[in-house]
Short mmCIF file of C-alpha atoms and ligand atoms in Angstrom, two decimals:
data_model
loop_
_atom_site.label_atom_id
_atom_site.label_comp_id
_atom_site.label_asym_id
_atom_site.label_seq_id
_atom_site.Cartn_x
_atom_site.Cartn_y
_atom_site.Cartn_z
CA UNK A 1 29.15 36.55 59.54
CA UNK A 2 30.51 33.17 60.62
CA UNK A 3 33.89 32.07 59.30
CA UNK A 4 33.93 30.14 56.01
CA UNK A 5 34.58 26.45 56.17
CA UNK A 6 37.28 24.81 54.07
CA UNK A 7 35.18 21.78 53.14
CA UNK A 8 31.47 20.94 53.28
CA UNK A 9 30.49 17.35 52.62
CA UNK A 10 26.83 16.98 51.72
CA UNK A 11 25.52 13.56 52.82
CA UNK A 12 26.78 11.03 55.34
CA UNK A 13 27.37 8.03 53.11
CA UNK A 14 30.53 6.05 52.30
CA UNK A 15 31.65 8.55 49.63
CA UNK A 16 31.66 11.63 51.88
CA UNK A 17 33.16 9.59 54.73
CA UNK A 18 36.02 8.36 52.48
CA UNK A 19 36.74 11.79 51.01
CA UNK A 20 36.69 13.39 54.49
CA UNK A 21 39.08 10.75 55.83
CA UNK A 22 41.53 11.43 52.98
CA UNK A 23 41.38 15.22 53.28
CA UNK A 24 41.99 15.03 57.04
CA UNK A 25 45.14 13.05 56.41
CA UNK A 26 46.60 15.29 53.71
CA UNK A 27 45.43 18.63 55.07
CA UNK A 28 44.66 18.08 58.78
CA UNK A 29 44.11 21.76 59.60
CA UNK A 30 41.22 22.19 57.12
CA UNK A 31 37.80 22.63 58.68
CA UNK A 32 35.27 20.04 57.56
CA UNK A 33 31.51 19.88 58.19
CA UNK A 34 29.19 17.05 57.10
CA UNK A 35 25.50 17.76 56.59
CA UNK A 36 23.24 14.73 56.72
CA UNK A 37 19.50 15.05 56.28
CA UNK A 38 18.66 11.96 58.32
CA UNK A 39 19.14 11.38 62.04
CA UNK A 40 22.06 9.00 61.42
CA UNK A 41 24.78 8.55 58.82
CA UNK A 42 24.79 5.53 56.48
CA UNK A 43 21.05 5.15 56.26
CA UNK A 44 20.57 5.35 52.50
CA UNK A 45 22.53 3.26 49.96
CA UNK A 46 25.47 2.71 52.31
CA UNK A 47 23.25 0.98 54.90
CA UNK A 48 24.10 -2.76 54.92
CA UNK A 49 20.49 -3.79 54.21
CA UNK A 50 20.21 -1.38 51.30
CA UNK A 51 23.11 -2.83 49.32
CA UNK A 52 24.53 -6.33 48.82
CA UNK A 53 27.84 -5.76 50.59
CA UNK A 54 29.91 -7.36 47.86
CA UNK A 55 33.50 -6.20 47.87
CA UNK A 56 33.35 -5.89 44.06
CA UNK A 57 36.57 -7.25 42.64
CA UNK A 58 35.17 -9.04 39.56
CA UNK A 59 35.88 -12.46 41.08
CA UNK A 60 32.29 -13.54 40.54
CA UNK A 61 30.36 -10.86 38.63
CA UNK A 62 29.96 -11.92 34.99
CA UNK A 63 28.97 -8.41 33.87
CA UNK A 64 32.57 -7.28 34.21
CA UNK A 65 33.62 -9.76 31.54
CA UNK A 66 30.80 -10.28 29.05
CA UNK A 67 31.27 -12.22 25.85
CA UNK A 68 32.30 -10.06 22.91
CA UNK A 69 31.73 -10.73 19.20
CA UNK A 70 32.51 -14.34 18.30
CA UNK A 71 32.67 -15.30 22.00
CA UNK A 72 35.78 -13.16 22.67
CA UNK A 73 36.58 -12.68 26.35
CA UNK A 74 38.56 -9.62 27.37
CA UNK A 75 39.66 -9.54 31.01
CA UNK A 76 40.63 -5.79 31.00
CA UNK A 77 37.52 -4.52 32.78
CA UNK A 78 37.54 -7.33 35.36
CA UNK A 79 41.22 -6.63 36.11
CA UNK A 80 40.54 -2.90 36.43
CA UNK A 81 37.66 -3.47 38.92
CA UNK A 82 39.93 -5.76 40.99
CA UNK A 83 42.77 -3.22 40.91
CA UNK A 84 40.38 -0.57 42.26
CA UNK A 85 39.27 -2.80 45.11
CA UNK A 86 42.87 -3.43 46.07
CA UNK A 87 43.28 0.34 46.60
CA UNK A 88 40.23 0.33 48.92
CA UNK A 89 41.67 -2.61 50.86
CA UNK A 90 45.01 -0.85 51.29
CA UNK A 91 43.38 2.35 52.55
CA UNK A 92 41.20 0.46 55.07
CA UNK A 93 44.20 -1.63 56.20
CA UNK A 94 46.26 1.53 56.82
CA UNK A 95 43.49 3.06 58.93
CA UNK A 96 43.13 -0.19 60.88
CA UNK A 97 46.86 -0.26 61.51
CA UNK A 98 46.77 3.35 62.72
CA UNK A 99 43.93 2.52 65.10
CA UNK A 100 41.59 4.85 63.16
CA UNK A 101 39.22 2.05 62.14
CA UNK A 102 37.95 -0.61 64.56
CA UNK A 103 38.65 -4.30 64.58
CA UNK A 104 38.12 -5.21 60.86
CA UNK A 105 35.58 -8.03 61.33
CA UNK A 106 33.20 -5.26 62.30
CA UNK A 107 33.07 -4.15 58.65
CA UNK A 108 34.79 -6.74 56.39
CA UNK A 109 34.73 -10.54 56.38
CA UNK A 110 36.14 -13.22 54.09
CA UNK A 111 33.36 -14.74 52.01
CA UNK A 112 34.17 -16.91 48.98
CA UNK A 113 32.93 -15.37 45.73
CA UNK A 114 31.34 -17.92 43.41
CA UNK A 115 29.67 -17.84 40.01
CA UNK A 116 27.07 -20.51 39.26
CA UNK A 117 25.51 -21.26 35.86
CA UNK A 118 23.58 -24.06 34.23
CA UNK A 119 22.97 -25.05 30.62
CA UNK A 120 25.55 -26.08 28.04
CA UNK A 121 26.35 -22.65 26.63
CA UNK A 122 26.66 -21.03 30.04
CA UNK A 123 28.90 -23.82 31.30
CA UNK A 124 31.10 -23.36 28.26
CA UNK A 125 31.27 -19.57 28.79
CA UNK A 126 32.14 -19.94 32.46
CA UNK A 127 34.89 -22.42 31.67
CA UNK A 128 36.40 -20.08 29.06
CA UNK A 129 36.13 -17.15 31.45
CA UNK A 130 37.97 -19.17 34.08
CA UNK A 131 40.71 -20.12 31.60
CA UNK A 132 41.33 -16.44 30.86
CA UNK A 133 41.26 -15.29 34.50
CA UNK A 134 43.09 -18.08 36.31
CA UNK A 135 46.53 -16.88 35.12
CA UNK A 136 45.91 -13.27 36.01
CA UNK A 137 47.83 -12.49 39.24
CA UNK A 138 44.86 -10.74 40.90
CA UNK A 139 42.69 -13.78 40.26
CA UNK A 140 45.22 -16.37 41.43
CA UNK A 141 43.64 -19.29 43.24
CA UNK A 142 40.34 -19.15 41.36
CA UNK A 143 38.83 -22.65 40.97
CA UNK A 144 36.46 -24.06 38.37
CA UNK A 145 34.30 -27.17 38.55
CA UNK A 146 31.50 -28.73 36.58
CA UNK A 147 31.33 -31.64 38.99
CA UNK A 148 28.08 -31.49 41.02
CA UNK A 149 29.79 -33.17 43.99
CA UNK A 150 32.51 -30.50 44.17
CA UNK A 151 29.97 -27.68 43.77
CA UNK A 152 27.90 -29.30 46.56
CA UNK A 153 30.97 -29.18 48.78
CA UNK A 154 31.46 -25.49 48.02
CA UNK A 155 27.79 -24.57 48.44
CA UNK A 156 25.51 -27.39 49.66
CA UNK A 157 22.24 -25.45 49.31
CA UNK A 158 22.90 -24.95 45.59
CA UNK A 159 22.89 -28.65 44.81
CA UNK A 160 20.44 -30.16 47.30
CA UNK A 161 17.33 -31.27 45.38
CA UNK A 162 18.77 -30.22 41.98
CA UNK A 163 18.08 -32.47 38.98
CA UNK A 164 21.19 -34.58 38.29
CA UNK A 165 20.46 -34.13 34.59
CA UNK A 166 21.10 -30.39 34.73
CA UNK A 167 24.53 -29.36 33.43
CA UNK A 168 26.07 -27.05 35.97
CA UNK A 169 29.37 -25.26 36.58
CA UNK A 170 30.80 -22.92 39.16
CA UNK A 171 33.91 -20.94 39.92
CA UNK A 172 35.11 -20.11 43.41
CA UNK A 173 37.56 -17.50 44.72
CA UNK A 174 38.16 -17.75 48.44
CA UNK A 175 39.71 -14.26 48.50
CA UNK A 176 36.22 -12.70 48.17
CA UNK A 177 34.75 -10.41 50.83
CA UNK A 178 31.49 -9.29 52.37
CA UNK A 179 31.64 -5.64 53.44
CA UNK A 180 29.31 -3.86 55.84
CA UNK A 181 29.56 -0.44 54.24
CA UNK A 182 27.25 0.99 56.91
CA UNK A 183 29.59 -0.01 59.75
CA UNK A 184 32.56 1.24 57.73
CA UNK A 185 30.87 4.60 57.07
CA UNK A 186 29.92 5.04 60.74
CA UNK A 187 33.47 4.21 61.83
CA UNK A 188 35.02 6.60 59.30
CA UNK A 189 32.67 9.41 60.33
CA UNK A 190 33.28 8.78 64.05
CA UNK A 191 37.01 9.07 63.37
CA UNK A 192 36.48 12.26 61.31
CA UNK A 193 34.63 13.81 64.25
CA UNK A 194 37.30 12.65 66.70
CA UNK A 195 39.85 14.49 64.57
CA UNK A 196 37.86 17.72 64.58
CA UNK A 197 35.26 17.52 61.79
CA UNK A 198 31.71 18.60 62.59
CA UNK A 199 28.74 16.36 61.92
CA UNK A 200 25.36 18.07 61.50
CA UNK A 201 22.58 15.49 61.52
CA UNK A 202 18.93 16.14 60.57
CA UNK A 203 20.15 19.01 58.37
CA UNK A 204 19.05 18.94 54.76
CA UNK A 205 21.02 20.98 52.26
CA UNK A 206 18.44 22.86 50.24
CA UNK A 207 20.56 25.12 48.05
CA UNK A 208 24.13 25.64 46.87
CA UNK A 209 25.00 28.98 45.33
CA UNK A 210 28.16 30.73 44.21
CA UNK A 211 28.98 33.95 46.09
CA UNK A 212 30.63 36.98 44.49
CA UNK A 213 33.95 36.19 46.20
CA UNK A 214 34.11 32.70 44.70
CA UNK A 215 32.91 30.76 47.75
CA UNK A 216 29.90 28.47 47.90
CA UNK A 217 26.91 29.42 50.03
CA UNK A 218 25.14 26.36 51.32
CA UNK A 219 21.54 26.71 52.46
CA UNK A 220 20.49 24.20 55.09
CA UNK A 221 17.15 23.39 56.75
CA UNK A 222 16.70 21.60 60.06
CA UNK A 223 14.49 18.57 59.44
CA UNK A 224 12.70 19.10 62.76
CA UNK A 225 11.11 22.54 62.90
CA UNK A 226 12.47 23.67 59.54
CA UNK A 227 14.84 26.36 60.87
CA UNK A 228 17.05 27.55 57.97
CA UNK A 229 20.68 28.57 58.17
CA UNK A 230 23.57 28.94 55.77
CA UNK A 231 27.33 28.62 55.70
CA UNK A 232 30.00 29.35 53.15
CA UNK A 233 32.76 26.98 52.09
CA UNK A 234 35.73 26.96 49.76
CA UNK A 235 35.03 23.43 48.57
CA UNK A 236 31.79 21.41 48.44
CA UNK A 237 31.44 17.72 47.79
CA UNK A 238 27.92 16.65 46.94
CA UNK A 239 27.94 13.11 48.26
CA UNK A 240 24.18 13.02 48.58
CA UNK A 241 23.76 9.72 46.69
CA UNK A 242 20.45 9.92 44.83
CA UNK A 243 20.09 13.53 45.99
CA UNK A 244 23.24 14.65 44.18
CA UNK A 245 21.72 15.41 40.77
CA UNK A 246 19.20 17.92 42.18
CA UNK A 247 21.83 19.70 44.26
CA UNK A 248 24.32 19.94 41.41
CA UNK A 249 21.54 21.31 39.21
CA UNK A 250 20.76 23.89 41.94
CA UNK A 251 24.43 24.87 42.09
CA UNK A 252 24.00 25.86 38.45
CA UNK A 253 27.34 24.53 37.22
CA UNK A 254 27.35 24.14 33.42
CA UNK A 255 29.02 20.70 33.75
CA UNK A 256 25.75 19.16 35.05
CA UNK A 257 23.79 20.18 31.93
CA UNK A 258 22.59 17.18 29.95
CA UNK A 259 22.72 14.78 32.91
CA UNK A 260 19.56 13.02 34.06
CA UNK A 261 18.84 10.28 36.58
CA UNK A 262 17.02 7.00 36.03
CA UNK A 263 15.95 5.53 39.36
CA UNK A 264 15.90 1.76 39.82
CA UNK A 265 14.45 0.40 43.03
CA UNK A 266 15.16 -3.01 44.50
CA UNK A 267 14.16 -5.66 46.96
CA UNK A 268 16.01 -8.56 48.57
CA UNK A 269 14.78 -11.78 50.16
CA UNK A 270 16.49 -12.38 53.49
CA UNK A 271 16.61 -15.29 55.90
CA UNK A 272 18.08 -15.53 59.37
CA UNK A 273 17.08 -19.19 59.79
CA UNK A 274 20.21 -20.57 61.53
CA UNK A 275 19.87 -23.95 59.82
CA UNK A 276 20.08 -22.38 56.37
CA UNK A 277 22.67 -19.79 57.34
CA UNK A 278 24.94 -22.56 58.67
CA UNK A 279 24.84 -24.37 55.34
CA UNK A 280 25.94 -21.48 53.16
CA UNK A 281 29.09 -19.41 53.21
CA UNK A 282 29.57 -17.61 49.89
CA UNK A 283 28.38 -14.89 47.60
CA UNK A 284 27.11 -16.64 44.48
CA UNK A 285 26.42 -14.64 41.37
CA UNK A 286 24.41 -15.99 38.44
CA UNK A 287 23.74 -14.80 34.92
CA UNK A 288 21.51 -11.82 34.16
CA UNK A 289 18.13 -12.26 32.49
CA UNK A 290 17.68 -10.75 29.01
CA UNK A 291 17.13 -6.97 29.29
CA UNK A 292 18.22 -6.94 32.92
CA UNK A 293 20.59 -4.13 33.92
CA UNK A 294 24.02 -5.48 34.93
CA UNK A 295 23.59 -4.76 38.63
CA UNK A 296 20.37 -6.78 38.75
CA UNK A 297 22.19 -10.05 38.29
CA UNK A 298 20.70 -12.39 40.89
CA UNK A 299 22.97 -13.45 43.70
CA UNK A 300 22.75 -15.43 46.89
CA UNK A 301 24.85 -13.88 49.62
CA UNK A 302 26.16 -14.59 53.05
CA UNK A 303 25.88 -11.26 54.88
CA UNK A 304 27.55 -10.40 58.17
CA UNK A 305 25.94 -7.37 59.82
CA UNK A 306 26.55 -6.47 63.46
CA UNK A 307 28.44 -9.74 63.84
CA UNK A 308 25.41 -11.81 62.79
CA UNK A 309 25.28 -13.85 59.62
CA UNK A 310 22.20 -14.09 57.42
CA UNK A 311 21.48 -14.94 53.78
CA UNK A 312 20.24 -12.47 51.25
CA UNK A 313 19.00 -13.05 47.70
CA UNK A 314 18.26 -10.54 44.98
CA UNK A 315 18.12 -7.80 44.05
CA UNK A 316 14.74 -7.79 42.39
CA UNK A 317 14.72 -4.62 40.39
CA UNK A 318 11.73 -2.34 40.10
CA UNK A 319 10.81 1.21 39.31
CA UNK A 320 10.01 4.12 41.64
CA UNK A 321 10.44 7.78 40.71
CA UNK A 322 12.18 8.44 44.06
CA UNK A 323 15.92 9.16 43.95
CA UNK A 324 16.49 8.18 47.59
CA UNK A 325 14.74 5.51 49.62
CA UNK A 326 13.46 8.30 51.84
CA UNK A 327 13.09 10.62 48.86
CA UNK A 328 10.06 12.19 47.19
CA UNK A 329 7.71 10.94 44.46
CA UNK A 330 8.54 14.16 42.61
CA UNK A 331 12.28 13.44 42.43
CA UNK A 332 12.24 12.19 38.83
CA UNK A 333 9.87 14.79 37.37
CA UNK A 334 11.62 17.52 39.38
CA UNK A 335 14.97 16.63 37.83
CA UNK A 336 13.82 17.28 34.25
CA UNK A 337 15.39 20.35 32.66
CA UNK A 338 15.46 21.67 29.10
CA UNK A 339 19.07 20.42 28.86
CA UNK A 340 18.39 16.81 29.86
CA UNK A 341 14.92 16.18 28.42
CA UNK A 342 16.18 15.03 25.02
CA UNK A 343 18.89 12.68 26.47
CA UNK A 344 16.24 11.20 28.78
CA UNK A 345 13.77 10.63 25.94
CA UNK A 346 16.56 9.08 23.85
CA UNK A 347 17.36 6.68 26.72
CA UNK A 348 13.69 5.67 26.98
CA UNK A 349 13.61 5.06 23.20
CA UNK A 350 16.79 2.94 23.20
CA UNK A 351 16.14 0.89 26.32
CA UNK A 352 12.75 -0.69 25.76
CA UNK A 353 14.11 -4.09 26.88
CA UNK A 354 15.12 -2.57 30.21
CA UNK A 355 11.72 -0.85 30.66
CA UNK A 356 9.96 -4.13 29.91
CA UNK A 357 12.24 -5.95 32.37
CA UNK A 358 11.62 -3.40 35.12
CA UNK A 359 7.83 -3.48 34.69
CA UNK A 360 7.86 -7.31 34.75
CA UNK A 361 10.00 -7.27 37.90
CA UNK A 362 7.77 -4.67 39.52
CA UNK A 363 4.71 -6.80 38.91
CA UNK A 364 6.38 -10.09 39.91
CA UNK A 365 4.43 -11.90 42.62
CA UNK A 366 6.07 -13.38 45.72
CA UNK A 367 5.72 -16.81 44.07
CA UNK A 368 7.66 -15.56 41.04
CA UNK A 369 10.35 -14.09 43.31
CA UNK A 370 10.69 -17.42 45.11
CA UNK A 371 10.95 -19.16 41.73
CA UNK A 372 14.03 -17.04 40.96
CA UNK A 373 15.52 -18.03 44.32
CA UNK A 374 14.70 -21.70 43.58
CA UNK A 375 17.23 -21.47 40.70
CA UNK A 376 19.84 -21.16 43.46
CA UNK A 377 18.22 -23.16 46.27
CA UNK A 378 15.96 -25.84 44.75
CA UNK A 379 14.61 -26.84 48.16
CA UNK A 380 13.65 -23.30 49.19
CA UNK A 381 10.69 -22.82 51.57
CA UNK A 382 8.97 -19.47 51.29
CA UNK A 383 8.25 -19.14 55.02
CA UNK A 384 11.98 -18.87 55.77
CA UNK A 385 12.38 -15.71 53.69
CA UNK A 386 11.22 -12.13 54.23
CA UNK A 387 11.16 -9.40 51.62
CA UNK A 388 13.15 -6.25 52.42
CA UNK A 389 13.38 -3.03 50.43
CA UNK A 390 16.86 -2.25 49.08
CA UNK A 391 18.35 1.18 48.38
CA UNK A 392 17.50 3.27 45.34
CA UNK A 393 20.02 3.44 42.55
CA UNK A 394 19.97 6.43 40.30
CA UNK A 395 21.59 5.48 37.04
CA UNK A 396 23.20 8.20 35.03
CA UNK A 397 21.65 9.37 31.77
CA UNK A 398 23.82 11.71 29.75
CA UNK A 399 24.03 13.51 26.46
CA UNK A 400 25.52 11.56 23.59
CA UNK A 401 26.43 13.10 20.27
CA UNK A 402 25.36 10.07 18.23
CA UNK A 403 22.27 8.77 20.01
CA UNK A 404 21.01 11.87 21.81
CA UNK A 405 21.35 10.25 25.22
CA UNK A 406 22.81 7.13 26.84
CA UNK A 407 22.14 5.24 30.04
CA UNK A 408 25.24 4.48 32.06
CA UNK A 409 25.62 1.90 34.79
CA UNK A 410 28.88 3.19 36.27
CA UNK A 411 29.63 6.21 38.42
CA UNK A 412 30.33 9.70 37.16
CA UNK A 413 32.15 12.37 39.09
CA UNK A 414 30.88 15.78 37.96
CA UNK A 415 33.29 18.61 38.79
CA UNK A 416 32.88 22.35 38.43
CA UNK A 417 35.45 24.02 36.14
CA UNK A 418 37.60 25.47 38.94
CA UNK A 419 37.43 22.29 41.06
CA UNK A 420 35.67 23.99 43.98
CA UNK A 421 32.58 21.77 43.73
CA UNK A 422 32.17 18.10 42.80
CA UNK A 423 29.46 15.52 43.09
CA UNK A 424 29.00 11.86 42.44
CA UNK A 425 26.29 10.39 40.24
CA UNK A 426 25.55 6.72 39.61
CA UNK A 427 26.01 3.62 41.69
CA UNK A 428 28.22 0.93 40.25
CA UNK A 429 30.62 -0.69 41.25
CA UNK A 430 29.76 1.61 44.10
CA UNK A 431 30.93 1.59 47.65
CA UNK A 432 33.76 -0.92 46.93
CA UNK A 433 35.50 1.66 44.77
CA UNK A 434 34.97 4.69 47.04
CA UNK A 435 38.74 4.92 47.58
CA UNK A 436 39.87 5.10 43.91
CA UNK A 437 36.94 7.38 43.08
CA UNK A 438 37.92 9.82 45.81
CA UNK A 439 41.62 9.69 44.84
CA UNK A 440 40.60 10.69 41.32
CA UNK A 441 38.40 13.44 42.69
CA UNK A 442 41.21 14.88 44.85
CA UNK A 443 43.54 14.95 41.87
CA UNK A 444 40.97 16.68 39.68
CA UNK A 445 39.71 19.21 42.22
CA UNK A 446 43.00 20.11 43.89
CA UNK A 447 45.62 20.08 41.06
CA UNK A 448 47.83 22.56 42.91
CA UNK A 449 47.95 20.72 46.25
CA UNK A 450 47.87 17.20 44.86
CA UNK A 451 51.60 16.73 44.11
CA UNK A 452 52.40 17.63 47.74
CA UNK A 453 49.68 15.26 49.01
CA UNK A 454 50.84 12.29 46.94
CA UNK A 455 53.58 11.02 49.30
CA UNK A 456 51.10 10.92 52.24
CA UNK A 457 48.52 9.14 50.04
CA UNK A 458 51.18 6.66 49.01
CA UNK A 459 51.95 5.99 52.68
CA UNK A 460 48.30 5.04 53.09
CA UNK A 461 47.87 3.28 49.76
CA UNK A 462 51.31 2.03 48.76
CA UNK A 463 50.43 0.95 45.22
CA UNK A 464 48.48 4.13 44.36
CA UNK A 465 49.49 5.20 40.87
CA UNK A 466 50.72 1.76 39.85
CA UNK A 467 49.04 -1.51 38.87
CA UNK A 468 49.37 -4.89 40.54
CA UNK A 469 48.19 -7.33 37.94
CA UNK A 470 51.36 -7.00 35.84
CA UNK A 471 53.51 -8.37 38.66
CA UNK A 472 52.53 -11.71 40.25
CA UNK A 473 54.92 -11.18 43.19
CA UNK A 474 53.70 -7.67 43.96
CA UNK A 475 50.04 -8.70 43.61
CA UNK A 476 50.57 -11.65 45.93
CA UNK A 477 52.50 -9.58 48.48
CA UNK A 478 50.00 -6.70 48.61
CA UNK A 479 46.97 -8.98 48.79
CA UNK A 480 48.62 -11.07 51.55
CA UNK A 481 49.56 -8.02 53.53
CA UNK A 482 46.06 -6.38 53.40
CA UNK A 483 44.51 -9.79 54.12
CA UNK A 484 46.63 -10.11 57.24
CA UNK A 485 45.73 -6.66 58.59
CA UNK A 486 42.06 -7.02 57.70
CA UNK A 487 41.86 -10.62 58.98
CA UNK A 488 40.96 -12.02 55.56
CA UNK A 489 41.76 -15.19 53.64
CA UNK A 490 44.78 -14.41 51.47
C1 FAD B 1 20.46 -2.55 45.77
C2 FAD B 1 21.86 -2.08 45.85
C3 FAD B 1 22.92 -2.99 45.94
C4 FAD B 1 24.24 -2.53 46.00
N1 FAD B 1 25.22 -3.44 46.15
C5 FAD B 1 26.51 -3.03 46.28
C6 FAD B 1 27.52 -3.96 46.52
O1 FAD B 1 27.25 -5.15 46.67
N2 FAD B 1 28.77 -3.51 46.61
C7 FAD B 1 29.10 -2.19 46.46
O2 FAD B 1 30.27 -1.87 46.53
N3 FAD B 1 28.14 -1.26 46.21
C8 FAD B 1 26.85 -1.65 46.14
N4 FAD B 1 25.87 -0.76 45.94
C9 FAD B 1 26.23 0.66 45.70
C10 FAD B 1 26.53 1.38 46.99
O3 FAD B 1 25.58 1.09 47.96
C11 FAD B 1 26.58 2.88 46.72
O4 FAD B 1 27.44 3.15 45.63
C12 FAD B 1 27.12 3.67 47.89
O5 FAD B 1 26.52 3.28 49.10
C13 FAD B 1 26.83 5.13 47.63
O6 FAD B 1 27.35 5.86 48.69
P1 FAD B 1 27.05 7.42 48.78
O7 FAD B 1 27.80 7.93 49.91
O8 FAD B 1 27.29 8.05 47.44
O9 FAD B 1 25.46 7.52 48.96
P2 FAD B 1 24.50 7.18 50.20
O10 FAD B 1 25.00 6.08 51.03
O11 FAD B 1 23.12 7.03 49.63
O12 FAD B 1 24.60 8.47 51.07
C14 FAD B 1 24.05 9.71 50.67
C15 FAD B 1 23.62 10.43 51.92
O13 FAD B 1 23.25 11.74 51.57
C16 FAD B 1 22.13 12.09 52.36
N5 FAD B 1 21.46 13.20 51.65
C17 FAD B 1 20.78 13.14 50.47
N6 FAD B 1 20.35 14.36 50.13
C18 FAD B 1 20.79 15.20 51.09
C19 FAD B 1 20.65 16.61 51.31
N7 FAD B 1 19.99 17.39 50.44
N8 FAD B 1 21.20 17.15 52.43
C20 FAD B 1 21.89 16.38 53.32
N9 FAD B 1 22.05 15.05 53.18
C21 FAD B 1 21.49 14.47 52.06
C22 FAD B 1 21.32 10.83 52.43
O14 FAD B 1 20.40 10.83 53.52
C23 FAD B 1 22.41 9.80 52.59
O15 FAD B 1 22.72 9.54 53.94
C24 FAD B 1 24.54 -1.16 45.92
C25 FAD B 1 23.47 -0.23 45.84
C26 FAD B 1 22.16 -0.67 45.84
C27 FAD B 1 21.07 0.32 45.82
#
């Protein structure tokens, strides 16, 4: 019998890579093995062409600060998202400083975050949102304009060919970022391996079972040839993205009962036309259509992947029963259990607007897709843009005492009672918040060790456990310091 491992990470995406990097720093002698079913890491949602690469910090995403009753605007959620991203920035900056991550432009680049709206009510909302945020320390430097000439200066493609009669407004935050989460994942995993972790590619985890002595037995199949093998581990993290629900169900932990997954597929339009790319340097978020899920808000993005800039627009949402891009058509039906059937039916009953929206999006012609892009670039020419398939998002459906079941757009860490197994469901705000999510997971799964780990974690993430937005000086100092290390606009 081979020796048990301390930690098995299932899946080679940003979540496993982040957790592994943290564990290696607080408990360097622990053995870690990553199982990845594909031939490379970061080829599902963490791949740069499968996500939008927004360093989500609520600088431009309206869904983090929707209008409440009577037009009320509460910045709490936006501030919280920004606070979380600051933790990610600090962790990455520490690893760059230690020489454990490469030159930062390989994975993060300054890209102004803008919001653009048109129509009187939307202009009014954006102005009021700006008035609330501009005095928040983490949003310092945010600009607002309803002057077409100023907006044209910020983003020329937005205004070229636009009717002068249209009422428009935009905000801009130059502290925004574009993140290549694929490059970041690959770099984190390479560093994990350098420090002694094992990476097993082309190995699909097929089962997770509890052994009599309290370990986890992980069944693995080689993707080429199908040879099975198994290992035991003291702790398992199911970072399998869309594959996590099935594996947690297989592990049989009671905590997963009542959870279901609702897959939403996506597409982006992309151009590499140097003339267009040269005229645009921003991530511009608009307002969601009625019934649209929050993460389907259209946005026009500068992307920097492998040092090359391109523009991406989308995502166009759609429906596919697969839970991973390279998943199976049986993923959705295969996830149905007696315990989650009722919550799933309740979600279908309560989200007819969303269903209608997804079917409409799925059936949308290329002409209709270009029409949506024309809202951002009035002079768009279809030939410049190619359609690419984005990653799958599996939204969380869970039991709810009142309504039977609810659909959630955030992430949910599901942990076994004794903390020896955990998995991550859901997709938003996603990769940007991998660091705070994994800090929370460590605290929950390792309550005994965590107090001793805290000082080391605070070395890496100095403001961990505190907030920045309540102190303008501290917020400014921390943002300036991470900006300097990561080569970003402060
Ligand atoms: C369209 C879209 C846009 C997005 N935009 C953004 C954005 O702008 N900003 C942001 O921060 N986040 C964004 N996200 C979310 C972000 O991409 C995800 O939250 C993040 O990449 C998830 O990382 P992960 O490690 O959990 O999963 P993944 O990156 O999907 O990794 C899971 C890995 O597990 C492997 N795997 C699965 N099953 C098994 C198995 N049985 N055995 C072994 N390996 C297995 C898979 O092959 C994969 O490599 C977006 C997502 C999508 C789909």
